PDB file of C-alpha atoms in Angstrom:
ATOM      1  CA  MET A   1      12.077  -7.590  -3.776  1.00 82.00           C
ATOM      2  CA  HIS A   2      13.098  -4.554  -1.572  1.00 83.00           C
ATOM      3  CA  GLU A   3      16.101  -3.772  -3.784  1.00 84.00           C
ATOM      4  CA  ILE A   4      13.927  -4.079  -6.995  1.00 87.00           C
ATOM      5  CA  GLY A   5      11.810  -1.544  -5.317  1.00 90.00           C
ATOM      6  CA  HIS A   6      14.725   0.859  -5.140  1.00 90.00           C
ATOM      7  CA  ASN A   7      15.351   0.068  -8.858  1.00 94.00           C
ATOM      8  CA  LEU A   8      11.758   1.144  -9.599  1.00 95.00           C
ATOM      9  CA  GLY A   9      12.504   4.515  -7.917  1.00 95.00           C
ATOM     10  CA  LEU A  10      11.048   3.811  -4.444  1.00 93.00           C
ATOM     11  CA  HIS A  11      12.565   5.051  -1.282  1.00 90.00           C
ATOM     12  CA  HIS A  12      12.228   3.432   2.228  1.00 88.00           C
ATOM     13  CA  ALA A  13       9.006   3.402   3.900  1.00 87.00           C
ATOM     14  CA  ASN A  14       9.561   5.020   7.316  1.00 81.00           C
ATOM     15  CA  GLU A  15       7.716   4.367  10.583  1.00 80.00           C
ATOM     16  CA  GLY A  16       7.989   7.270  12.920  1.00 78.00           C
ATOM     17  CA  SER A  17      11.662   8.561  12.424  1.00 80.00           C
ATOM     18  CA  SER A  18      13.206   5.246  11.482  1.00 78.00           C
ATOM     19  CA  ALA A  19      13.609   4.143   7.777  1.00 73.00           C
ATOM     20  CA  TYR A  20      13.590   0.431   8.695  1.00 74.00           C
ATOM     21  CA  GLU A  21      10.891  -0.087  11.096  1.00 77.00           C
ATOM     22  CA  ASP A  22       7.840  -0.318   8.760  1.00 82.00           C
ATOM     23  CA  GLN A  23       7.200  -4.015   8.321  1.00 83.00           C
ATOM     24  CA  SER A  24       3.772  -3.517   6.491  1.00 84.00           C
ATOM     25  CA  GLY A  25       5.325  -3.489   3.136  1.00 87.00           C
ATOM     26  CA  MET A  26       8.562  -4.458   1.248  1.00 85.00           C
ATOM     27  CA  MET A  27      10.085  -0.992   1.367  1.00 87.00           C
ATOM     28  CA  GLY A  28      10.345  -0.550   5.160  1.00 82.00           C
ATOM     29  CA  TYR A  29      12.361  -3.230   6.508  1.00 75.00           C
ATOM     30  CA  SER A  30      15.249  -4.872   4.558  1.00 71.00           C
ATOM     31  CA  TYR A  31      15.246  -8.620   4.752  1.00 76.00           C
ATOM     32  CA  ASP A  32      18.342 -10.888   4.306  1.00 77.00           C
ATOM     33  CA  VAL A  33      16.625 -13.236   1.796  1.00 77.00           C
ATOM     34  CA  HIS A  34      15.982 -12.435  -1.775  1.00 74.00           C
ATOM     35  CA  ASP A  35      12.622 -14.469  -2.294  1.00 76.00           C
ATOM     36  CA  ALA A  36      10.899 -13.738   0.978  1.00 79.00           C
ATOM     37  CA  PRO A  37       8.832 -12.766   2.651  1.00 89.00           C
ATOM     38  CA  MET A  38       5.724 -12.658   0.307  1.00 89.00           C
ATOM     39  CA  MET A  39       4.234  -9.292   0.893  1.00 91.00           C
ATOM     40  CA  CYS A  40       3.422  -6.185  -1.121  1.00 90.00           C
ATOM     41  CA  PHE A  41       4.519  -2.634  -1.190  1.00 90.00           C
ATOM     42  CA  ASN A  42       2.484  -0.388   1.004  1.00 92.00           C
ATOM     43  CA  ALA A  43      -0.208   1.925  -0.183  1.00 93.00           C
ATOM     44  CA  ALA A  44       1.849   4.936  -0.796  1.00 93.00           C
ATOM     45  CA  LYS A  45       4.408   2.935  -2.721  1.00 94.00           C
ATOM     46  CA  THR A  46       1.833   1.104  -4.831  1.00 95.00           C
ATOM     47  CA  TRP A  47       0.187   4.534  -5.650  1.00 96.00           C
ATOM     48  CA  GLN A  48       3.479   5.875  -6.618  1.00 96.00           C
ATOM     49  CA  LEU A  49       4.139   2.995  -9.059  1.00 96.00           C
ATOM     50  CA  GLY A  50       0.640   3.540 -10.523  1.00 97.00           C
ATOM     51  CA  TRP A  51      -0.345  -0.088  -9.851  1.00 95.00           C
ATOM     52  CA  TYR A  52      -4.111  -0.662  -9.594  1.00 94.00           C
ATOM     53  CA  SER A  53      -4.752   2.777 -10.833  1.00 95.00           C
ATOM     54  CA  ASN A  54      -8.280   1.910 -11.988  1.00 94.00           C
ATOM     55  CA  LYS A  55      -9.004   1.170  -8.499  1.00 94.00           C
ATOM     56  CA  HIS A  56      -7.547   4.289  -7.050  1.00 96.00           C
ATOM     57  CA  ALA A  57      -9.892   6.767  -5.218  1.00 96.00           C
ATOM     58  CA  THR A  58      -9.204  10.239  -3.851  1.00 96.00           C
ATOM     59  CA  TYR A  59     -10.846  11.915  -0.758  1.00 96.00           C
ATOM     60  CA  ASP A  60     -10.587  15.583   0.293  1.00 96.00           C
ATOM     61  CA  PRO A  61     -11.994  16.016   3.788  1.00 94.00           C
ATOM     62  CA  LEU A  62     -12.168  19.828   3.099  1.00 93.00           C
ATOM     63  CA  VAL A  63     -14.629  19.229   0.310  1.00 94.00           C
ATOM     64  CA  ALA A  64     -16.716  16.257   1.629  1.00 94.00           C
ATOM     65  CA  PRO A  65     -17.451  15.277   5.320  1.00 93.00           C
ATOM     66  CA  SER A  66     -16.784  11.624   4.668  1.00 95.00           C
ATOM     67  CA  TRP A  67     -15.771   9.033   2.046  1.00 95.00           C
ATOM     68  CA  THR A  68     -17.931   5.931   1.488  1.00 93.00           C
ATOM     69  CA  GLY A  69     -16.776   2.902  -0.387  1.00 93.00           C
ATOM     70  CA  LYS A  70     -15.340  -0.732  -0.005  1.00 92.00           C
ATOM     71  CA  LEU A  71     -11.592  -0.677   0.551  1.00 93.00           C
ATOM     72  CA  VAL A  72     -10.017  -4.143  -0.348  1.00 93.00           C
ATOM     73  CA  GLY A  73      -6.547  -5.460  -0.580  1.00 92.00           C
ATOM     74  CA  PRO A  74      -4.438  -6.090  -3.709  1.00 92.00           C
ATOM     75  CA  THR A  75      -5.018  -9.814  -3.523  1.00 92.00           C
ATOM     76  CA  ASP A  76      -8.688  -9.087  -4.247  1.00 91.00           C
ATOM     77  CA  TYR A  77      -7.848  -7.131  -7.455  1.00 90.00           C
ATOM     78  CA  VAL A  78      -9.220  -9.731  -9.849  1.00 87.00           C
ATOM     79  CA  GLU A  79     -12.669  -9.781  -8.109  1.00 82.00           C
ATOM     80  CA  ALA A  80     -12.503  -5.981  -7.523  1.00 76.00           C
ATOM     81  CA  ASP A  81     -12.125  -5.565 -11.251  1.00 72.00           C
ATOM     82  CA  ASP A  82     -15.725  -6.041 -11.932  1.00 72.00           C
ATOM     83  CA  SER A  83     -16.997  -3.808  -8.952  1.00 78.00           C
ATOM     84  CA  ASP A  84     -16.766  -0.503  -7.554  1.00 85.00           C
ATOM     85  CA  TYR A  85     -14.151  -1.587  -4.982  1.00 93.00           C
ATOM     86  CA  THR A  86     -11.207   0.494  -4.191  1.00 95.00           C
ATOM     87  CA  ILE A  87      -7.693  -0.859  -3.671  1.00 94.00           C
ATOM     88  CA  ILE A  88      -5.916   2.524  -2.584  1.00 96.00           C
ATOM     89  CA  LEU A  89      -7.607   5.579  -1.011  1.00 97.00           C
ATOM     90  CA  LYS A  90      -5.500   8.743  -1.023  1.00 97.00           C
ATOM     91  CA  ILE A  91      -6.591  11.303   1.576  1.00 97.00           C
ATOM     92  CA  GLU A  92      -5.435  14.741   0.448  1.00 95.00           C
ATOM     93  CA  ARG A  93      -4.254  17.078   3.105  1.00 92.00           C
ATOM     94  CA  LYS A  94      -3.479  20.647   1.995  1.00 87.00           C
ATOM     95  CA  HIS A  95      -0.738  21.667   4.360  1.00 87.00           C
ATOM     96  CA  THR A  96       1.033  18.296   5.138  1.00 88.00           C
ATOM     97  CA  THR A  97       1.683  14.986   3.525  1.00 90.00           C
ATOM     98  CA  ASP A  98      -1.190  13.133   1.903  1.00 95.00           C
ATOM     99  CA  LEU A  99      -2.320   9.833   3.424  1.00 95.00           C
ATOM    100  CA  PHE A 100      -2.637   6.551   1.553  1.00 95.00           C
ATOM    101  CA  LEU A 101      -4.814   3.712   2.806  1.00 95.00           C
ATOM    102  CA  MET A 102      -5.031   0.100   1.517  1.00 94.00           C
ATOM    103  CA  PHE A 103      -6.455  -2.959   3.229  1.00 93.00           C
ATOM    104  CA  ASN A 104      -3.380  -5.114   3.921  1.00 92.00           C
ATOM    105  CA  ARG A 105      -5.090  -8.612   3.424  1.00 90.00           C
ATOM    106  CA  GLN A 106      -2.709 -11.330   4.530  1.00 93.00           C
ATOM    107  CA  GLU A 107      -3.256 -14.013   1.895  1.00 92.00           C
ATOM    108  CA  ASP A 108      -1.883 -15.255  -1.463  1.00 92.00           C
ATOM    109  CA  PHE A 109       1.133 -13.061  -2.527  1.00 90.00           C
ATOM    110  CA  ASN A 110       0.744 -10.994   0.604  1.00 88.00           C
ATOM    111  CA  SER A 111       0.567 -13.912   3.005  1.00 90.00           C
ATOM    112  CA  GLU A 112       3.772 -13.231   4.879  1.00 88.00           C
ATOM    113  CA  THR A 113       3.221  -9.558   5.558  1.00 88.00           C
ATOM    114  CA  GLN A 114       5.036  -8.812   8.846  1.00 87.00           C
ATOM    115  CA  GLU A 115       2.919  -6.018  10.347  1.00 87.00           C
ATOM    116  CA  GLY A 116      -0.734  -4.880  10.072  1.00 88.00           C
ATOM    117  CA  GLY A 117      -1.872  -8.106   8.335  1.00 90.00           C
ATOM    118  CA  ASP A 118      -5.707  -8.202   7.741  1.00 90.00           C
ATOM    119  CA  LYS A 119      -5.938  -4.571   8.756  1.00 90.00           C
TER     120      LYS A 119
END
């Protein structure tokens, strides 16, 4: 799945200064097997692909003092479809890189996430 991510135009998901330390999604660490682990791309990569776009939210802390909503994981997408749940929250930062948040629910097709499960 990591290599398919490259074919979709994704780059590695760094953690700190290392391109292979982030194990919260498929584009951080490169695994030696083709069909495992069962885990999603991280929030930034999922946003870049446009997945779950009807459940994206954007927050600018310079405009509003806080964001209120319910952040759920991609495995909750079907039930989130009929509600105001958010899958990915983009926090816009004017003079640096934007932040992307997604609940990394460790179940179903994301059951083998290696880092930050259920966080």
